[in-house]
Amino acid sequence: KKFMQDPREVCVDEEPKLTLHGLLQYYVEKNRMLNDLLNMLEFNQVVIFLTSAQRAVALDKLLVECNFPSIAIHSGLSQEDRIARYKQFKEF
């Protein structure tokens, strides 16, 4: 709030309103653990957040090598490329 101009606070009365049915979240620190987790789970699509564009590119390469379809979207891409990749992800 300290750095925001005219911030607005939104309060949600009931916790269940924040739930997306079927959404699961995992925190994984190692690539091997991620690979094991992806092999174990049944899923249609997965979004993985990383701390840097470099890590996103490296993980994208690793996932493709492990025969997982993967699209890396990160700050190193132009906005046009990011939008194109996002559309590709939505249509998968």
mmCIF file of N, CA and C in Angstrom:
data_model
loop_
_atom_site.group_PDB
_atom_site.id
_atom_site.type_symbol
_atom_site.label_atom_id
_atom_site.label_comp_id
_atom_site.label_asym_id
_atom_site.label_seq_id
_atom_site.Cartn_x
_atom_site.Cartn_y
_atom_site.Cartn_z
ATOM 1 N N LYS A 1 0.827 -1.194 0.000
ATOM 2 C CA LYS A 1 0.000 0.000 0.000
ATOM 3 C C LYS A 1 0.866 1.251 0.000
ATOM 4 N N LYS A 2 2.020 1.132 0.591
ATOM 5 C CA LYS A 2 2.898 2.268 0.764
ATOM 6 C C LYS A 2 3.255 2.935 -0.567
ATOM 7 N N PHE A 3 3.419 2.144 -1.624
ATOM 8 C CA PHE A 3 3.850 2.667 -2.908
ATOM 9 C C PHE A 3 2.705 2.816 -3.909
ATOM 10 N N MET A 4 1.494 2.522 -3.481
ATOM 11 C CA MET A 4 0.345 2.583 -4.383
ATOM 12 C C MET A 4 -0.333 3.941 -4.310
ATOM 13 N N GLN A 5 -0.937 4.330 -5.414
ATOM 14 C CA GLN A 5 -1.712 5.560 -5.438
ATOM 15 C C GLN A 5 -3.187 5.190 -5.392
ATOM 16 N N ASP A 6 -3.890 5.716 -4.440
ATOM 17 C CA ASP A 6 -5.313 5.462 -4.267
ATOM 18 C C ASP A 6 -5.626 3.955 -4.211
ATOM 19 N N PRO A 7 -4.999 3.217 -3.298
ATOM 20 C CA PRO A 7 -5.262 1.775 -3.223
ATOM 21 C C PRO A 7 -6.667 1.483 -2.719
ATOM 22 N N ARG A 8 -7.225 0.392 -3.186
ATOM 23 C CA ARG A 8 -8.536 -0.053 -2.739
ATOM 24 C C ARG A 8 -8.389 -1.439 -2.129
ATOM 25 N N GLU A 9 -9.040 -1.646 -1.022
ATOM 26 C CA GLU A 9 -8.974 -2.932 -0.351
ATOM 27 C C GLU A 9 -10.281 -3.670 -0.566
ATOM 28 N N VAL A 10 -10.173 -4.933 -0.951
ATOM 29 C CA VAL A 10 -11.353 -5.760 -1.195
ATOM 30 C C VAL A 10 -11.377 -6.861 -0.154
ATOM 31 N N CYS A 11 -12.476 -6.981 0.547
ATOM 32 C CA CYS A 11 -12.624 -8.018 1.569
ATOM 33 C C CYS A 11 -13.647 -9.041 1.095
ATOM 34 N N VAL A 12 -13.320 -10.303 1.256
ATOM 35 C CA VAL A 12 -14.237 -11.388 0.923
ATOM 36 C C VAL A 12 -14.710 -11.984 2.230
ATOM 37 N N ASP A 13 -16.026 -11.997 2.421
ATOM 38 C CA ASP A 13 -16.607 -12.435 3.686
ATOM 39 C C ASP A 13 -16.414 -13.916 3.966
ATOM 40 N N GLU A 14 -16.578 -14.743 2.936
ATOM 41 C CA GLU A 14 -16.568 -16.184 3.161
ATOM 42 C C GLU A 14 -15.407 -16.832 2.427
ATOM 43 N N GLU A 15 -14.652 -17.643 3.113
ATOM 44 C CA GLU A 15 -13.507 -18.351 2.547
ATOM 45 C C GLU A 15 -13.872 -19.210 1.334
ATOM 46 N N PRO A 16 -15.015 -19.931 1.331
ATOM 47 C CA PRO A 16 -15.352 -20.772 0.173
ATOM 48 C C PRO A 16 -15.468 -20.012 -1.143
ATOM 49 N N LYS A 17 -15.706 -18.716 -1.096
ATOM 50 C CA LYS A 17 -15.814 -17.937 -2.327
ATOM 51 C C LYS A 17 -14.475 -17.874 -3.072
ATOM 52 N N LEU A 18 -13.384 -18.141 -2.391
ATOM 53 C CA LEU A 18 -12.067 -18.062 -2.990
ATOM 54 C C LEU A 18 -11.609 -19.377 -3.614
ATOM 55 N N THR A 19 -12.397 -20.405 -3.513
ATOM 56 C CA THR A 19 -12.005 -21.741 -3.950
ATOM 57 C C THR A 19 -12.315 -21.971 -5.421
ATOM 58 N N LEU A 20 -11.341 -22.491 -6.156
ATOM 59 C CA LEU A 20 -11.565 -22.969 -7.514
ATOM 60 C C LEU A 20 -11.617 -24.478 -7.428
ATOM 61 N N HIS A 21 -12.730 -25.057 -7.805
ATOM 62 C CA HIS A 21 -12.889 -26.502 -7.705
ATOM 63 C C HIS A 21 -11.941 -27.200 -8.670
ATOM 64 N N GLY A 22 -11.257 -28.211 -8.183
ATOM 65 C CA GLY A 22 -10.340 -28.980 -9.019
ATOM 66 C C GLY A 22 -8.952 -28.388 -9.119
ATOM 67 N N LEU A 23 -8.716 -27.232 -8.507
ATOM 68 C CA LEU A 23 -7.403 -26.601 -8.560
ATOM 69 C C LEU A 23 -6.529 -27.162 -7.440
ATOM 70 N N LEU A 24 -5.379 -27.676 -7.807
ATOM 71 C CA LEU A 24 -4.426 -28.192 -6.824
ATOM 72 C C LEU A 24 -3.143 -27.398 -6.936
ATOM 73 N N GLN A 25 -2.505 -27.143 -5.811
ATOM 74 C CA GLN A 25 -1.252 -26.407 -5.809
ATOM 75 C C GLN A 25 -0.181 -27.233 -5.122
ATOM 76 N N TYR A 26 1.016 -27.217 -5.700
ATOM 77 C CA TYR A 26 2.159 -27.930 -5.139
ATOM 78 C C TYR A 26 3.360 -26.999 -5.164
ATOM 79 N N TYR A 27 4.236 -27.175 -4.206
ATOM 80 C CA TYR A 27 5.501 -26.441 -4.190
ATOM 81 C C TYR A 27 6.616 -27.465 -4.320
ATOM 82 N N VAL A 28 7.431 -27.322 -5.365
ATOM 83 C CA VAL A 28 8.492 -28.291 -5.633
ATOM 84 C C VAL A 28 9.797 -27.532 -5.816
ATOM 85 N N GLU A 29 10.865 -28.003 -5.184
ATOM 86 C CA GLU A 29 12.148 -27.312 -5.271
ATOM 87 C C GLU A 29 13.110 -27.922 -6.278
ATOM 88 N N LYS A 30 12.946 -29.151 -6.646
ATOM 89 C CA LYS A 30 13.911 -29.822 -7.523
ATOM 90 C C LYS A 30 13.238 -30.294 -8.805
ATOM 91 N N ASN A 31 13.977 -30.230 -9.918
ATOM 92 C CA ASN A 31 13.434 -30.655 -11.206
ATOM 93 C C ASN A 31 13.023 -32.119 -11.199
ATOM 94 N N ARG A 32 13.808 -32.955 -10.549
ATOM 95 C CA ARG A 32 13.476 -34.384 -10.511
ATOM 96 C C ARG A 32 12.162 -34.622 -9.780
ATOM 97 N N MET A 33 11.954 -33.896 -8.673
ATOM 98 C CA MET A 33 10.695 -34.018 -7.936
ATOM 99 C C MET A 33 9.526 -33.542 -8.795
ATOM 100 N N LEU A 34 9.736 -32.489 -9.570
ATOM 101 C CA LEU A 34 8.693 -31.993 -10.457
ATOM 102 C C LEU A 34 8.365 -33.027 -11.519
ATOM 103 N N ASN A 35 9.380 -33.620 -12.111
ATOM 104 C CA ASN A 35 9.175 -34.657 -13.121
ATOM 105 C C ASN A 35 8.388 -35.828 -12.536
ATOM 106 N N ASP A 36 8.755 -36.263 -11.338
ATOM 107 C CA ASP A 36 8.033 -37.356 -10.667
ATOM 108 C C ASP A 36 6.579 -36.973 -10.401
ATOM 109 N N LEU A 37 6.365 -35.751 -9.952
ATOM 110 C CA LEU A 37 5.011 -35.270 -9.663
ATOM 111 C C LEU A 37 4.171 -35.225 -10.935
ATOM 112 N N LEU A 38 4.732 -34.711 -12.019
ATOM 113 C CA LEU A 38 3.996 -34.643 -13.279
ATOM 114 C C LEU A 38 3.677 -36.032 -13.822
ATOM 115 N N ASN A 39 4.579 -36.972 -13.628
ATOM 116 C CA ASN A 39 4.319 -38.345 -14.062
ATOM 117 C C ASN A 39 3.223 -39.001 -13.235
ATOM 118 N N MET A 40 3.112 -38.622 -11.974
ATOM 119 C CA MET A 40 2.164 -39.228 -11.055
ATOM 120 C C MET A 40 0.745 -38.667 -11.229
ATOM 121 N N LEU A 41 0.622 -37.383 -11.540
ATOM 122 C CA LEU A 41 -0.676 -36.722 -11.588
ATOM 123 C C LEU A 41 -1.358 -36.881 -12.941
ATOM 124 N N GLU A 42 -2.673 -36.864 -12.903
ATOM 125 C CA GLU A 42 -3.458 -36.784 -14.135
ATOM 126 C C GLU A 42 -3.895 -35.330 -14.260
ATOM 127 N N PHE A 43 -3.582 -34.715 -15.397
ATOM 128 C CA PHE A 43 -3.907 -33.302 -15.575
ATOM 129 C C PHE A 43 -4.136 -32.993 -17.042
ATOM 130 N N ASN A 44 -4.859 -31.901 -17.289
ATOM 131 C CA ASN A 44 -5.045 -31.397 -18.641
ATOM 132 C C ASN A 44 -4.013 -30.322 -18.948
ATOM 133 N N GLN A 45 -3.848 -29.395 -18.009
ATOM 134 C CA GLN A 45 -2.890 -28.310 -18.160
ATOM 135 C C GLN A 45 -2.285 -27.985 -16.814
ATOM 136 N N VAL A 46 -1.066 -27.474 -16.861
ATOM 137 C CA VAL A 46 -0.353 -27.096 -15.646
ATOM 138 C C VAL A 46 0.304 -25.746 -15.874
ATOM 139 N N VAL A 47 0.264 -24.882 -14.874
ATOM 140 C CA VAL A 47 0.993 -23.617 -14.909
ATOM 141 C C VAL A 47 2.053 -23.694 -13.822
ATOM 142 N N ILE A 48 3.303 -23.429 -14.198
ATOM 143 C CA ILE A 48 4.417 -23.481 -13.255
ATOM 144 C C ILE A 48 5.045 -22.089 -13.197
ATOM 145 N N PHE A 49 5.111 -21.518 -12.009
ATOM 146 C CA PHE A 49 5.707 -20.202 -11.828
ATOM 147 C C PHE A 49 7.146 -20.370 -11.341
ATOM 148 N N LEU A 50 8.044 -19.596 -11.935
ATOM 149 C CA LEU A 50 9.455 -19.659 -11.570
ATOM 150 C C LEU A 50 9.959 -18.265 -11.215
ATOM 151 N N THR A 51 11.145 -18.211 -10.648
ATOM 152 C CA THR A 51 11.671 -16.931 -10.172
ATOM 153 C C THR A 51 12.370 -16.101 -11.234
ATOM 154 N N SER A 52 12.672 -16.677 -12.397
ATOM 155 C CA SER A 52 13.353 -15.900 -13.432
ATOM 156 C C SER A 52 13.048 -16.445 -14.820
ATOM 157 N N ALA A 53 13.272 -15.607 -15.810
ATOM 158 C CA ALA A 53 13.082 -16.018 -17.201
ATOM 159 C C ALA A 53 14.068 -17.128 -17.563
ATOM 160 N N GLN A 54 15.284 -17.046 -17.045
ATOM 161 C CA GLN A 54 16.298 -18.074 -17.323
ATOM 162 C C GLN A 54 15.839 -19.438 -16.834
ATOM 163 N N ARG A 55 15.265 -19.472 -15.655
ATOM 164 C CA ARG A 55 14.776 -20.744 -15.116
ATOM 165 C C ARG A 55 13.593 -21.261 -15.930
ATOM 166 N N ALA A 56 12.758 -20.342 -16.424
ATOM 167 C CA ALA A 56 11.618 -20.746 -17.251
ATOM 168 C C ALA A 56 12.102 -21.401 -18.543
ATOM 169 N N VAL A 57 13.112 -20.818 -19.176
ATOM 170 C CA VAL A 57 13.664 -21.381 -20.410
ATOM 171 C C VAL A 57 14.300 -22.746 -20.136
ATOM 172 N N ALA A 58 15.046 -22.854 -19.043
ATOM 173 C CA ALA A 58 15.702 -24.124 -18.699
ATOM 174 C C ALA A 58 14.669 -25.208 -18.391
ATOM 175 N N LEU A 59 13.623 -24.858 -17.646
ATOM 176 C CA LEU A 59 12.597 -25.842 -17.319
ATOM 177 C C LEU A 59 11.816 -26.243 -18.563
ATOM 178 N N ASP A 60 11.537 -25.296 -19.431
ATOM 179 C CA ASP A 60 10.857 -25.601 -20.691
ATOM 180 C C ASP A 60 11.652 -26.641 -21.478
ATOM 181 N N LYS A 61 12.948 -26.449 -21.571
ATOM 182 C CA LYS A 61 13.821 -27.394 -22.286
ATOM 183 C C LYS A 61 13.776 -28.770 -21.619
ATOM 184 N N LEU A 62 13.851 -28.803 -20.298
ATOM 185 C CA LEU A 62 13.823 -30.062 -19.561
ATOM 186 C C LEU A 62 12.495 -30.800 -19.763
ATOM 187 N N LEU A 63 11.388 -30.069 -19.693
ATOM 188 C CA LEU A 63 10.077 -30.694 -19.865
ATOM 189 C C LEU A 63 9.914 -31.280 -21.263
ATOM 190 N N VAL A 64 10.386 -30.559 -22.265
ATOM 191 C CA VAL A 64 10.313 -31.069 -23.640
ATOM 192 C C VAL A 64 11.159 -32.330 -23.773
ATOM 193 N N GLU A 65 12.348 -32.331 -23.160
ATOM 194 C CA GLU A 65 13.208 -33.525 -23.185
ATOM 195 C C GLU A 65 12.546 -34.712 -22.499
ATOM 196 N N CYS A 66 11.684 -34.434 -21.526
ATOM 197 C CA CYS A 66 10.972 -35.501 -20.796
ATOM 198 C C CYS A 66 9.619 -35.815 -21.438
ATOM 199 N N ASN A 67 9.417 -35.337 -22.651
ATOM 200 C CA ASN A 67 8.201 -35.598 -23.435
ATOM 201 C C ASN A 67 6.924 -34.974 -22.869
ATOM 202 N N PHE A 68 7.062 -33.858 -22.160
ATOM 203 C CA PHE A 68 5.899 -33.089 -21.733
ATOM 204 C C PHE A 68 5.753 -31.910 -22.679
ATOM 205 N N PRO A 69 4.548 -31.655 -23.190
ATOM 206 C CA PRO A 69 4.378 -30.443 -23.993
ATOM 207 C C PRO A 69 4.584 -29.230 -23.089
ATOM 208 N N SER A 70 5.323 -28.245 -23.553
ATOM 209 C CA SER A 70 5.656 -27.117 -22.693
ATOM 210 C C SER A 70 5.731 -25.833 -23.504
ATOM 211 N N ILE A 71 5.287 -24.749 -22.885
ATOM 212 C CA ILE A 71 5.379 -23.412 -23.466
ATOM 213 C C ILE A 71 5.906 -22.494 -22.366
ATOM 214 N N ALA A 72 7.028 -21.839 -22.609
ATOM 215 C CA ALA A 72 7.584 -20.904 -21.626
ATOM 216 C C ALA A 72 7.115 -19.490 -21.968
ATOM 217 N N ILE A 73 6.527 -18.822 -20.998
ATOM 218 C CA ILE A 73 6.108 -17.431 -21.146
ATOM 219 C C ILE A 73 6.839 -16.652 -20.058
ATOM 220 N N HIS A 74 7.648 -15.662 -20.469
ATOM 221 C CA HIS A 74 8.465 -14.937 -19.497
ATOM 222 C C HIS A 74 8.749 -13.521 -19.970
ATOM 223 N N SER A 75 9.372 -12.737 -19.126
ATOM 224 C CA SER A 75 9.615 -11.322 -19.387
ATOM 225 C C SER A 75 10.620 -11.070 -20.504
ATOM 226 N N GLY A 76 11.382 -12.064 -20.887
ATOM 227 C CA GLY A 76 12.353 -11.885 -21.955
ATOM 228 C C GLY A 76 11.735 -11.880 -23.341
ATOM 229 N N LEU A 77 10.463 -12.201 -23.434
ATOM 230 C CA LEU A 77 9.752 -12.221 -24.714
ATOM 231 C C LEU A 77 9.077 -10.880 -24.962
ATOM 232 N N SER A 78 8.861 -10.572 -26.221
ATOM 233 C CA SER A 78 8.087 -9.366 -26.541
ATOM 234 C C SER A 78 6.639 -9.621 -26.133
ATOM 235 N N GLN A 79 5.896 -8.562 -25.956
ATOM 236 C CA GLN A 79 4.490 -8.702 -25.575
ATOM 237 C C GLN A 79 3.727 -9.502 -26.632
ATOM 238 N N GLU A 80 4.045 -9.280 -27.891
ATOM 239 C CA GLU A 80 3.397 -10.008 -28.983
ATOM 240 C C GLU A 80 3.657 -11.514 -28.866
ATOM 241 N N ASP A 81 4.902 -11.889 -28.581
ATOM 242 C CA ASP A 81 5.247 -13.305 -28.414
ATOM 243 C C ASP A 81 4.562 -13.909 -27.194
ATOM 244 N N ARG A 82 4.496 -13.144 -26.109
ATOM 245 C CA ARG A 82 3.831 -13.650 -24.899
ATOM 246 C C ARG A 82 2.354 -13.918 -25.164
ATOM 247 N N ILE A 83 1.699 -12.992 -25.853
ATOM 248 C CA ILE A 83 0.279 -13.167 -26.156
ATOM 249 C C ILE A 83 0.071 -14.375 -27.063
ATOM 250 N N ALA A 84 0.936 -14.527 -28.073
ATOM 251 C CA ALA A 84 0.829 -15.678 -28.983
ATOM 252 C C ALA A 84 1.000 -16.994 -28.220
ATOM 253 N N ARG A 85 1.951 -17.050 -27.304
ATOM 254 C CA ARG A 85 2.173 -18.268 -26.520
ATOM 255 C C ARG A 85 1.025 -18.518 -25.550
ATOM 256 N N TYR A 86 0.480 -17.450 -24.982
ATOM 257 C CA TYR A 86 -0.664 -17.602 -24.089
ATOM 258 C C TYR A 86 -1.856 -18.182 -24.853
ATOM 259 N N LYS A 87 -2.096 -17.685 -26.065
ATOM 260 C CA LYS A 87 -3.186 -18.219 -26.892
ATOM 261 C C LYS A 87 -2.928 -19.681 -27.235
ATOM 262 N N GLN A 88 -1.680 -20.013 -27.525
ATOM 263 C CA GLN A 88 -1.318 -21.407 -27.818
ATOM 264 C C GLN A 88 -1.614 -22.297 -26.609
ATOM 265 N N PHE A 89 -1.310 -21.807 -25.413
ATOM 266 C CA PHE A 89 -1.586 -22.551 -24.184
ATOM 267 C C PHE A 89 -3.089 -22.748 -24.002
ATOM 268 N N LYS A 90 -3.881 -21.696 -24.209
ATOM 269 C CA LYS A 90 -5.330 -21.793 -24.037
ATOM 270 C C LYS A 90 -5.955 -22.769 -25.007
ATOM 271 N N GLU A 91 -5.398 -22.877 -26.205
ATOM 272 C CA GLU A 91 -5.980 -23.744 -27.231
ATOM 273 C C GLU A 91 -5.509 -25.185 -27.130
ATOM 274 N N PHE A 92 -4.576 -25.478 -26.252
ATOM 275 C CA PHE A 92 -4.048 -26.831 -26.137
ATOM 276 C C PHE A 92 -5.091 -27.788 -25.630
#
